[in-house]
C-alpha cells in the first residue's frame, strides 16, 4: 500500500516524473511542442488509469485480508450458559399458593423478626406455654451479649402473620401467608432450625368447621391427586378451638402401610381449627359476629411427600447435584 502511493507520487506527484516532463515542454523546439504535449498528456492519462486500476486492486486485497482476519466460524459450538431453576421449596410453595388463590385467597407476608405479641400473646398462647420455652424459640437479645428476657424473636410459625392481618383488615378476610419460620432445634435429617410454612385464614359470618374440611379436602386432591383421602384427628393448638391435625392417605403405599407412613397408611401434613374467639377479640374482631378457620402447613413436609427427599438438610445446602434434579419442575 505504501509502495503504491510512493510510486504514484514518483510519477504523478507535483515533482513527479510526468509532471516534470510537462514542465520541461517549454524547452522543446516550438514546432515539436504540440506533438510532444499530446504524447505527454496521453502518457499522463494512461498512467492515471493504471494507478486507478492498481488502487482498486490494492484496496480489495486489503479488504479480503481483513475479512480473513475477522472470519467467524458459525459452526463452532457456542458457550453453554447455565440456566437456574426454582428451588423445590419455592416450587411447592408456589403450587400451594396457586391452589388457594383459585379459591379466592390472597397472599400476605409478614416479617421474620417478630415480637411476642404477634407470635404468641395475641394468639392465645399462655405465658407458661411450652412453645415459649427458650429451647423452641430464638429470642433476640436487645443488647449484644446481655441475655435479658426479650420479647423480640424469630417467628416460630407463620401464625404470627394472622395477627397482623386481623389487626389490619376488616372481615371478610381470606388470606394465605407463606414464609420461613425458625425453631431452636438440633439440625438432623428430620429437623432443622428453619423451615417453611403456609398459613391460611378465613374469617367471615357463619364460617363453620365443614367449610374448613371442604377446603382442605379440595387442597389435598389438587396437590396429591384425586384419589387422595384426608383424615382429621382432634388435637390442641392454643389459637384454635376446636383444633385438628390433618393426615392424607399415604400415596407411597396407597394407604396400605409402609415405612414412610410408619405402617399407618396416613401422613400428617397440617394443623388447623376454628379460630379461638379469644384470638379474634385480641385482634379487634367481634367474635359474636364473626367466626373463622385457620390452618398451617409445612412446605418441607409436602415437598418430601411429593419428591421423597429423605434428608431435610438437603434443602439448605445448595448442592447443585440435588438442585439440578428439580430443573424440569
Ligand atoms: N402454627 C402451628 C405450628 O406451627 C400450625 C397451625 C396449627 C396453624 C393450627 C394454624 C392452626 O393456623 O389453626 O405448628
mmCIF file of C-alpha atoms and ligand atoms in Angstrom:
data_model
loop_
_atom_site.group_PDB
_atom_site.id
_atom_site.type_symbol
_atom_site.label_atom_id
_atom_site.label_comp_id
_atom_site.label_asym_id
_atom_site.label_seq_id
_atom_site.Cartn_x
_atom_site.Cartn_y
_atom_site.Cartn_z
ATOM 1 C CA UNK A 1 0.000 0.000 0.000
ATOM 2 C CA UNK A 2 2.762 2.401 0.963
ATOM 3 C CA UNK A 3 4.747 1.367 -2.090
ATOM 4 C CA UNK A 4 1.760 2.080 -4.280
ATOM 5 C CA UNK A 5 1.360 5.637 -3.036
ATOM 6 C CA UNK A 6 5.089 6.259 -3.297
ATOM 7 C CA UNK A 7 5.047 5.060 -6.909
ATOM 8 C CA UNK A 8 2.049 7.247 -7.682
ATOM 9 C CA UNK A 9 3.861 10.243 -6.232
ATOM 10 C CA UNK A 10 7.010 9.410 -8.130
ATOM 11 C CA UNK A 11 5.237 9.733 -11.484
ATOM 12 C CA UNK A 12 2.178 11.910 -10.965
ATOM 13 C CA UNK A 13 3.072 13.967 -7.865
ATOM 14 C CA UNK A 14 3.861 17.711 -8.005
ATOM 15 C CA UNK A 15 7.537 16.970 -8.602
ATOM 16 C CA UNK A 16 6.874 13.629 -10.230
ATOM 17 C CA UNK A 17 8.485 12.482 -13.449
ATOM 18 C CA UNK A 18 5.480 13.018 -15.754
ATOM 19 C CA UNK A 19 4.739 16.409 -14.201
ATOM 20 C CA UNK A 20 8.388 17.333 -14.813
ATOM 21 C CA UNK A 21 8.090 16.351 -18.475
ATOM 22 C CA UNK A 22 5.148 18.722 -18.888
ATOM 23 C CA UNK A 23 7.071 21.481 -17.173
ATOM 24 C CA UNK A 24 10.050 20.954 -19.475
ATOM 25 C CA UNK A 25 7.869 21.101 -22.584
ATOM 26 C CA UNK A 26 8.783 24.759 -22.960
ATOM 27 C CA UNK A 27 12.389 23.775 -23.587
ATOM 28 C CA UNK A 28 11.494 21.753 -26.687
ATOM 29 C CA UNK A 29 11.566 23.362 -30.168
ATOM 30 C CA UNK A 30 8.349 25.238 -30.829
ATOM 31 C CA UNK A 31 7.206 23.037 -33.738
ATOM 32 C CA UNK A 32 7.577 19.835 -31.709
ATOM 33 C CA UNK A 33 5.631 21.111 -28.757
ATOM 34 C CA UNK A 34 2.050 20.191 -29.879
ATOM 35 C CA UNK A 35 3.053 16.592 -30.720
ATOM 36 C CA UNK A 36 5.180 16.222 -27.605
ATOM 37 C CA UNK A 37 2.455 17.856 -25.433
ATOM 38 C CA UNK A 38 -0.149 15.443 -26.799
ATOM 39 C CA UNK A 39 2.141 12.469 -26.181
ATOM 40 C CA UNK A 40 2.945 13.524 -22.622
ATOM 41 C CA UNK A 41 -0.732 14.123 -21.910
ATOM 42 C CA UNK A 42 -1.633 10.688 -23.258
ATOM 43 C CA UNK A 43 1.074 9.213 -21.069
ATOM 44 C CA UNK A 44 -0.320 11.089 -18.092
ATOM 45 C CA UNK A 45 -3.897 9.849 -18.706
ATOM 46 C CA UNK A 46 -2.635 6.303 -19.226
ATOM 47 C CA UNK A 47 -0.605 6.444 -16.043
ATOM 48 C CA UNK A 48 -3.552 7.838 -14.104
ATOM 49 C CA UNK A 49 -5.751 4.983 -15.342
ATOM 50 C CA UNK A 50 -3.141 2.412 -14.460
ATOM 51 C CA UNK A 51 -2.794 3.803 -10.968
ATOM 52 C CA UNK A 52 -6.564 3.905 -10.520
ATOM 53 C CA UNK A 53 -6.815 0.253 -11.525
ATOM 54 C CA UNK A 54 -3.999 -0.713 -9.232
ATOM 55 C CA UNK A 55 -5.538 1.267 -6.381
ATOM 56 C CA UNK A 56 -8.744 -0.723 -6.697
ATOM 57 C CA UNK A 57 -6.774 -3.954 -6.585
ATOM 58 C CA UNK A 58 -4.817 -2.848 -3.560
ATOM 59 C CA UNK A 59 -7.963 -1.830 -1.681
ATOM 60 C CA UNK A 60 -9.693 -5.075 -2.496
ATOM 61 C CA UNK A 61 -6.732 -7.124 -1.321
ATOM 62 C CA UNK A 62 -6.720 -5.169 1.901
ATOM 63 C CA UNK A 63 -10.409 -5.790 2.435
ATOM 64 C CA UNK A 64 -10.037 -9.507 1.776
ATOM 65 C CA UNK A 65 -7.171 -9.692 4.250
ATOM 66 C CA UNK A 66 -9.373 -8.031 6.860
ATOM 67 C CA UNK A 67 -12.262 -10.408 6.186
ATOM 68 C CA UNK A 68 -9.907 -13.339 6.553
ATOM 69 C CA UNK A 69 -8.763 -11.966 9.874
ATOM 70 C CA UNK A 70 -12.220 -11.344 11.225
ATOM 71 C CA UNK A 71 -13.777 -14.507 9.876
ATOM 72 C CA UNK A 72 -16.458 -16.002 12.115
ATOM 73 C CA UNK A 73 -16.914 -19.745 12.242
ATOM 74 C CA UNK A 74 -20.629 -20.108 12.728
ATOM 75 C CA UNK A 75 -20.311 -23.883 13.028
ATOM 76 C CA UNK A 76 -18.303 -23.574 16.266
ATOM 77 C CA UNK A 77 -20.243 -24.773 19.337
ATOM 78 C CA UNK A 78 -21.342 -21.838 21.450
ATOM 79 C CA UNK A 79 -20.505 -21.288 25.097
ATOM 80 C CA UNK A 80 -23.028 -23.114 27.290
ATOM 81 C CA UNK A 81 -24.992 -20.938 29.656
ATOM 82 C CA UNK A 82 -26.166 -22.491 32.916
ATOM 83 C CA UNK A 83 -29.845 -21.793 33.427
ATOM 84 C CA UNK A 84 -31.027 -21.681 37.018
ATOM 85 C CA UNK A 85 -34.239 -23.253 38.239
ATOM 86 C CA UNK A 86 -36.651 -22.783 41.088
ATOM 87 C CA UNK A 87 -35.706 -24.299 44.419
ATOM 88 C CA UNK A 88 -38.022 -27.261 45.174
ATOM 89 C CA UNK A 89 -39.351 -25.446 48.243
ATOM 90 C CA UNK A 90 -40.197 -22.366 46.160
ATOM 91 C CA UNK A 91 -41.762 -24.554 43.524
ATOM 92 C CA UNK A 92 -44.042 -26.360 46.006
ATOM 93 C CA UNK A 93 -44.828 -23.106 47.815
ATOM 94 C CA UNK A 94 -45.972 -21.606 44.502
ATOM 95 C CA UNK A 95 -48.068 -24.670 43.791
ATOM 96 C CA UNK A 96 -49.776 -24.399 47.203
ATOM 97 C CA UNK A 97 -50.407 -20.689 46.671
ATOM 98 C CA UNK A 98 -51.826 -21.390 43.206
ATOM 99 C CA UNK A 99 -54.380 -23.851 44.582
ATOM 100 C CA UNK A 100 -55.638 -21.472 47.275
ATOM 101 C CA UNK A 101 -55.562 -18.424 45.014
ATOM 102 C CA UNK A 102 -58.008 -20.300 42.825
ATOM 103 C CA UNK A 103 -60.355 -20.283 45.843
ATOM 104 C CA UNK A 104 -60.003 -16.535 46.339
ATOM 105 C CA UNK A 105 -57.254 -16.466 48.990
ATOM 106 C CA UNK A 106 -54.883 -13.501 48.831
ATOM 107 C CA UNK A 107 -51.184 -13.717 49.686
ATOM 108 C CA UNK A 108 -49.991 -11.662 52.657
ATOM 109 C CA UNK A 109 -46.452 -11.722 54.030
ATOM 110 C CA UNK A 110 -45.173 -10.656 57.418
ATOM 111 C CA UNK A 111 -41.745 -10.105 58.999
ATOM 112 C CA UNK A 112 -39.466 -12.937 60.148
ATOM 113 C CA UNK A 113 -38.343 -10.906 63.149
ATOM 114 C CA UNK A 114 -41.421 -10.621 65.312
ATOM 115 C CA UNK A 115 -42.468 -9.642 68.790
ATOM 116 C CA UNK A 116 -44.022 -11.741 71.484
ATOM 117 C CA UNK A 117 -47.446 -10.168 70.952
ATOM 118 C CA UNK A 118 -47.837 -11.155 67.274
ATOM 119 C CA UNK A 119 -46.192 -14.562 67.623
ATOM 120 C CA UNK A 120 -47.688 -15.647 70.961
ATOM 121 C CA UNK A 121 -49.864 -13.414 73.170
ATOM 122 C CA UNK A 122 -52.380 -12.359 70.539
ATOM 123 C CA UNK A 123 -52.668 -15.996 69.536
ATOM 124 C CA UNK A 124 -53.829 -17.088 72.969
ATOM 125 C CA UNK A 125 -50.529 -18.728 73.868
ATOM 126 C CA UNK A 126 -50.459 -18.553 77.670
ATOM 127 C CA UNK A 127 -47.357 -17.203 79.368
ATOM 128 C CA UNK A 128 -46.364 -20.644 80.658
ATOM 129 C CA UNK A 129 -46.967 -22.491 77.387
ATOM 130 C CA UNK A 130 -44.018 -24.726 76.376
ATOM 131 C CA UNK A 131 -43.912 -23.002 72.960
ATOM 132 C CA UNK A 132 -42.391 -20.049 74.750
ATOM 133 C CA UNK A 133 -39.625 -22.152 76.141
ATOM 134 C CA UNK A 134 -36.212 -20.835 75.123
ATOM 135 C CA UNK A 135 -35.498 -24.236 73.599
ATOM 136 C CA UNK A 136 -38.136 -23.788 70.936
ATOM 137 C CA UNK A 137 -37.890 -20.132 70.067
ATOM 138 C CA UNK A 138 -34.933 -17.963 69.132
ATOM 139 C CA UNK A 139 -35.141 -14.793 71.165
ATOM 140 C CA UNK A 140 -33.153 -11.783 70.058
ATOM 141 C CA UNK A 141 -31.015 -10.111 72.693
ATOM 142 C CA UNK A 142 -31.689 -6.406 72.922
ATOM 143 C CA UNK A 143 -28.114 -5.674 73.897
ATOM 144 C CA UNK A 144 -25.348 -7.751 72.420
ATOM 145 C CA UNK A 145 -24.054 -10.271 74.946
ATOM 146 C CA UNK A 146 -26.661 -9.385 77.558
ATOM 147 C CA UNK A 147 -29.072 -12.246 77.994
ATOM 148 C CA UNK A 148 -32.089 -10.435 79.365
ATOM 149 C CA UNK A 149 -35.557 -11.802 78.676
ATOM 150 C CA UNK A 150 -36.577 -10.361 75.315
ATOM 151 C CA UNK A 151 -39.874 -10.064 73.537
ATOM 152 C CA UNK A 152 -38.228 -9.799 70.127
ATOM 153 C CA UNK A 153 -37.883 -13.169 68.444
ATOM 154 C CA UNK A 154 -37.585 -15.043 65.164
ATOM 155 C CA UNK A 155 -41.133 -16.089 64.405
ATOM 156 C CA UNK A 156 -41.710 -19.719 65.294
ATOM 157 C CA UNK A 157 -44.686 -20.063 62.960
ATOM 158 C CA UNK A 158 -46.475 -18.116 60.230
ATOM 159 C CA UNK A 159 -49.492 -17.817 62.538
ATOM 160 C CA UNK A 160 -47.873 -14.529 63.595
ATOM 161 C CA UNK A 161 -48.964 -13.135 60.213
ATOM 162 C CA UNK A 162 -52.597 -13.989 61.073
ATOM 163 C CA UNK A 163 -52.350 -11.499 63.906
ATOM 164 C CA UNK A 164 -51.068 -8.798 61.571
ATOM 165 C CA UNK A 165 -53.815 -9.418 59.020
ATOM 166 C CA UNK A 166 -56.601 -9.413 61.618
ATOM 167 C CA UNK A 167 -55.313 -6.192 63.145
ATOM 168 C CA UNK A 168 -55.205 -4.521 59.733
ATOM 169 C CA UNK A 169 -58.212 -5.816 57.848
ATOM 170 C CA UNK A 170 -61.924 -5.959 58.398
ATOM 171 C CA UNK A 171 -63.673 -9.285 57.767
ATOM 172 C CA UNK A 172 -64.333 -10.918 55.394
ATOM 173 C CA UNK A 173 -60.694 -11.995 55.469
ATOM 174 C CA UNK A 174 -59.318 -14.719 53.227
ATOM 175 C CA UNK A 175 -55.525 -14.800 53.247
ATOM 176 C CA UNK A 176 -52.629 -17.133 52.696
ATOM 177 C CA UNK A 177 -49.349 -16.334 54.459
ATOM 178 C CA UNK A 178 -46.270 -18.167 53.224
ATOM 179 C CA UNK A 179 -42.886 -17.739 54.853
ATOM 180 C CA UNK A 180 -39.853 -19.023 56.690
ATOM 181 C CA UNK A 181 -40.033 -19.869 60.376
ATOM 182 C CA UNK A 182 -37.355 -20.596 62.970
ATOM 183 C CA UNK A 183 -37.054 -23.025 65.862
ATOM 184 C CA UNK A 184 -34.219 -23.711 68.204
ATOM 185 C CA UNK A 185 -33.758 -27.364 67.237
ATOM 186 C CA UNK A 186 -30.697 -29.519 66.705
ATOM 187 C CA UNK A 187 -30.214 -29.960 62.953
ATOM 188 C CA UNK A 188 -30.704 -33.513 61.697
ATOM 189 C CA UNK A 189 -32.218 -35.323 58.727
ATOM 190 C CA UNK A 190 -35.673 -34.878 60.268
ATOM 191 C CA UNK A 191 -35.450 -31.464 61.943
ATOM 192 C CA UNK A 192 -33.975 -28.083 61.086
ATOM 193 C CA UNK A 193 -33.652 -24.739 62.791
ATOM 194 C CA UNK A 194 -35.586 -23.103 59.965
ATOM 195 C CA UNK A 195 -38.261 -24.333 57.619
ATOM 196 C CA UNK A 196 -41.241 -23.000 55.684
ATOM 197 C CA UNK A 197 -44.928 -22.816 56.383
ATOM 198 C CA UNK A 198 -48.030 -21.600 54.641
ATOM 199 C CA UNK A 199 -50.745 -20.256 56.880
ATOM 200 C CA UNK A 200 -54.359 -19.937 55.814
ATOM 201 C CA UNK A 201 -57.006 -17.785 57.472
ATOM 202 C CA UNK A 202 -60.653 -17.278 56.617
ATOM 203 C CA UNK A 203 -62.941 -15.062 58.692
ATOM 204 C CA UNK A 204 -66.493 -14.140 57.857
ATOM 205 C CA UNK A 205 -70.022 -14.533 59.210
ATOM 206 C CA UNK A 206 -71.150 -18.163 59.604
ATOM 207 C CA UNK A 207 -67.846 -19.858 58.793
ATOM 208 C CA UNK A 208 -68.006 -23.449 60.038
ATOM 209 C CA UNK A 209 -65.766 -26.455 60.507
ATOM 210 C CA UNK A 210 -67.475 -28.009 57.476
ATOM 211 C CA UNK A 211 -66.103 -25.147 55.315
ATOM 212 C CA UNK A 212 -62.614 -25.857 56.625
ATOM 213 C CA UNK A 213 -62.908 -29.560 55.891
ATOM 214 C CA UNK A 214 -64.199 -28.925 52.382
ATOM 215 C CA UNK A 215 -61.333 -26.561 51.534
ATOM 216 C CA UNK A 216 -58.707 -28.912 52.943
ATOM 217 C CA UNK A 217 -60.096 -31.893 51.040
ATOM 218 C CA UNK A 218 -60.049 -29.832 47.840
ATOM 219 C CA UNK A 219 -56.452 -28.821 48.530
ATOM 220 C CA UNK A 220 -55.327 -32.414 49.222
ATOM 221 C CA UNK A 221 -56.849 -33.694 45.978
ATOM 222 C CA UNK A 222 -55.381 -30.829 43.928
ATOM 223 C CA UNK A 223 -51.945 -31.295 45.472
ATOM 224 C CA UNK A 224 -51.677 -35.085 45.644
ATOM 225 C CA UNK A 225 -54.208 -36.347 43.133
ATOM 226 C CA UNK A 226 -57.954 -37.087 43.025
ATOM 227 C CA UNK A 227 -57.607 -40.423 44.870
ATOM 228 C CA UNK A 228 -56.244 -38.697 47.981
ATOM 229 C CA UNK A 229 -58.223 -39.055 51.193
ATOM 230 C CA UNK A 230 -57.974 -36.893 54.292
ATOM 231 C CA UNK A 231 -58.369 -37.668 57.983
ATOM 232 C CA UNK A 232 -58.858 -35.087 60.724
ATOM 233 C CA UNK A 233 -57.677 -36.011 64.209
ATOM 234 C CA UNK A 234 -58.663 -33.949 67.260
ATOM 235 C CA UNK A 235 -55.663 -32.002 68.517
ATOM 236 C CA UNK A 236 -54.719 -28.960 70.531
ATOM 237 C CA UNK A 237 -53.468 -25.539 69.429
ATOM 238 C CA UNK A 238 -53.859 -22.529 71.707
ATOM 239 C CA UNK A 239 -55.165 -20.366 68.853
ATOM 240 C CA UNK A 240 -57.928 -22.671 67.611
ATOM 241 C CA UNK A 241 -60.930 -24.323 69.237
ATOM 242 C CA UNK A 242 -61.695 -27.000 68.236
ATOM 243 C CA UNK A 243 -58.325 -27.952 66.754
ATOM 244 C CA UNK A 244 -57.311 -30.780 64.483
ATOM 245 C CA UNK A 245 -54.374 -32.276 62.691
ATOM 246 C CA UNK A 246 -54.891 -33.420 59.153
ATOM 247 C CA UNK A 247 -53.426 -36.552 57.616
ATOM 248 C CA UNK A 248 -53.572 -37.551 53.976
ATOM 249 C CA UNK A 249 -53.602 -41.124 52.757
ATOM 250 C CA UNK A 250 -50.008 -42.185 52.111
ATOM 251 C CA UNK A 251 -49.577 -42.004 48.359
ATOM 252 C CA UNK A 252 -46.410 -44.089 48.518
ATOM 253 C CA UNK A 253 -48.223 -47.268 49.554
ATOM 254 C CA UNK A 254 -51.739 -46.161 48.629
ATOM 255 C CA UNK A 255 -52.764 -46.370 52.290
ATOM 256 C CA UNK A 256 -51.677 -49.980 52.855
ATOM 257 C CA UNK A 257 -48.889 -49.022 55.225
ATOM 258 C CA UNK A 258 -45.170 -48.613 54.503
ATOM 259 C CA UNK A 259 -42.005 -47.328 56.171
ATOM 260 C CA UNK A 260 -42.754 -43.758 55.043
ATOM 261 C CA UNK A 261 -46.113 -43.664 56.855
ATOM 262 C CA UNK A 262 -44.745 -45.904 59.614
ATOM 263 C CA UNK A 263 -47.228 -48.609 58.699
ATOM 264 C CA UNK A 264 -50.286 -46.434 59.385
ATOM 265 C CA UNK A 265 -51.277 -45.603 55.804
ATOM 266 C CA UNK A 266 -51.573 -41.916 56.793
ATOM 267 C CA UNK A 267 -49.158 -38.971 56.898
ATOM 268 C CA UNK A 268 -49.722 -35.765 58.803
ATOM 269 C CA UNK A 269 -49.479 -32.581 56.733
ATOM 270 C CA UNK A 270 -51.055 -29.738 58.677
ATOM 271 C CA UNK A 271 -52.626 -28.295 61.802
ATOM 272 C CA UNK A 272 -55.951 -26.478 61.695
ATOM 273 C CA UNK A 273 -59.063 -25.459 63.554
ATOM 274 C CA UNK A 274 -61.673 -22.800 64.210
ATOM 275 C CA UNK A 275 -60.057 -19.513 65.261
ATOM 276 C CA UNK A 276 -60.402 -19.218 69.045
ATOM 277 C CA UNK A 277 -62.767 -16.349 70.000
ATOM 278 C CA UNK A 278 -60.017 -15.032 72.310
ATOM 279 C CA UNK A 279 -57.777 -14.595 69.269
ATOM 280 C CA UNK A 280 -60.455 -12.719 67.330
ATOM 281 C CA UNK A 281 -61.070 -10.427 70.286
ATOM 282 C CA UNK A 282 -57.411 -9.664 70.925
ATOM 283 C CA UNK A 283 -57.159 -8.609 67.275
ATOM 284 C CA UNK A 284 -60.231 -6.374 67.461
ATOM 285 C CA UNK A 285 -62.726 -8.650 65.691
ATOM 286 C CA UNK A 286 -66.138 -9.178 67.260
ATOM 287 C CA UNK A 287 -66.331 -12.902 67.997
ATOM 288 C CA UNK A 288 -70.101 -12.724 68.449
ATOM 289 C CA UNK A 289 -70.485 -11.678 64.804
ATOM 290 C CA UNK A 290 -67.611 -13.424 63.098
ATOM 291 C CA UNK A 291 -66.167 -16.922 63.072
ATOM 292 C CA UNK A 292 -63.234 -18.268 61.111
ATOM 293 C CA UNK A 293 -60.931 -21.131 60.419
ATOM 294 C CA UNK A 294 -57.147 -21.295 60.158
ATOM 295 C CA UNK A 295 -54.608 -23.840 59.099
ATOM 296 C CA UNK A 296 -50.834 -24.070 58.920
ATOM 297 C CA UNK A 297 -48.920 -26.461 56.751
ATOM 298 C CA UNK A 298 -45.250 -27.327 56.422
ATOM 299 C CA UNK A 299 -43.826 -26.782 52.943
ATOM 300 C CA UNK A 300 -40.853 -29.139 53.511
ATOM 301 C CA UNK A 301 -43.229 -31.869 54.587
ATOM 302 C CA UNK A 302 -45.301 -31.545 51.423
ATOM 303 C CA UNK A 303 -42.167 -31.334 49.288
ATOM 304 C CA UNK A 304 -40.870 -34.526 50.926
ATOM 305 C CA UNK A 305 -44.109 -36.269 50.152
ATOM 306 C CA UNK A 306 -44.017 -35.114 46.534
ATOM 307 C CA UNK A 307 -40.338 -35.742 45.843
ATOM 308 C CA UNK A 308 -39.316 -38.240 48.553
ATOM 309 C CA UNK A 309 -36.477 -36.151 49.901
ATOM 310 C CA UNK A 310 -35.267 -38.084 52.928
ATOM 311 C CA UNK A 311 -32.925 -35.538 54.484
ATOM 312 C CA UNK A 312 -34.177 -32.036 55.362
ATOM 313 C CA UNK A 313 -30.634 -30.680 55.296
ATOM 314 C CA UNK A 314 -30.520 -31.081 51.510
ATOM 315 C CA UNK A 315 -32.926 -28.167 51.150
ATOM 316 C CA UNK A 316 -30.484 -25.647 52.560
ATOM 317 C CA UNK A 317 -27.103 -26.999 51.492
ATOM 318 C CA UNK A 318 -27.339 -25.645 47.924
ATOM 319 C CA UNK A 319 -25.683 -28.712 46.440
ATOM 320 C CA UNK A 320 -26.254 -28.312 42.698
ATOM 321 C CA UNK A 321 -26.376 -32.093 42.240
ATOM 322 C CA UNK A 322 -29.503 -32.060 44.402
ATOM 323 C CA UNK A 323 -30.987 -28.862 42.952
ATOM 324 C CA UNK A 324 -30.425 -29.906 39.326
ATOM 325 C CA UNK A 325 -32.825 -32.791 39.813
ATOM 326 C CA UNK A 326 -35.666 -30.268 40.026
ATOM 327 C CA UNK A 327 -34.776 -28.391 36.825
ATOM 328 C CA UNK A 328 -37.741 -29.599 34.830
ATOM 329 C CA UNK A 329 -40.275 -28.873 37.566
HETATM 330 N N1 LIG B 1 -48.809 -22.714 63.949
HETATM 331 C C1 LIG B 1 -48.913 -24.158 64.037
HETATM 332 C C2 LIG B 1 -47.496 -24.742 64.062
HETATM 333 O O1 LIG B 1 -46.585 -24.087 63.689
HETATM 334 C C3 LIG B 1 -49.657 -24.707 62.862
HETATM 335 C C4 LIG B 1 -51.082 -24.338 62.900
HETATM 336 C C5 LIG B 1 -51.990 -25.105 63.560
HETATM 337 C C6 LIG B 1 -51.528 -23.175 62.294
HETATM 338 C C7 LIG B 1 -53.331 -24.784 63.620
HETATM 339 C C8 LIG B 1 -52.855 -22.829 62.342
HETATM 340 C C9 LIG B 1 -53.759 -23.656 63.006
HETATM 341 O O2 LIG B 1 -53.330 -21.737 61.764
HETATM 342 O O3 LIG B 1 -55.047 -23.318 63.033
HETATM 343 O O4 LIG B 1 -47.350 -25.851 64.455
#
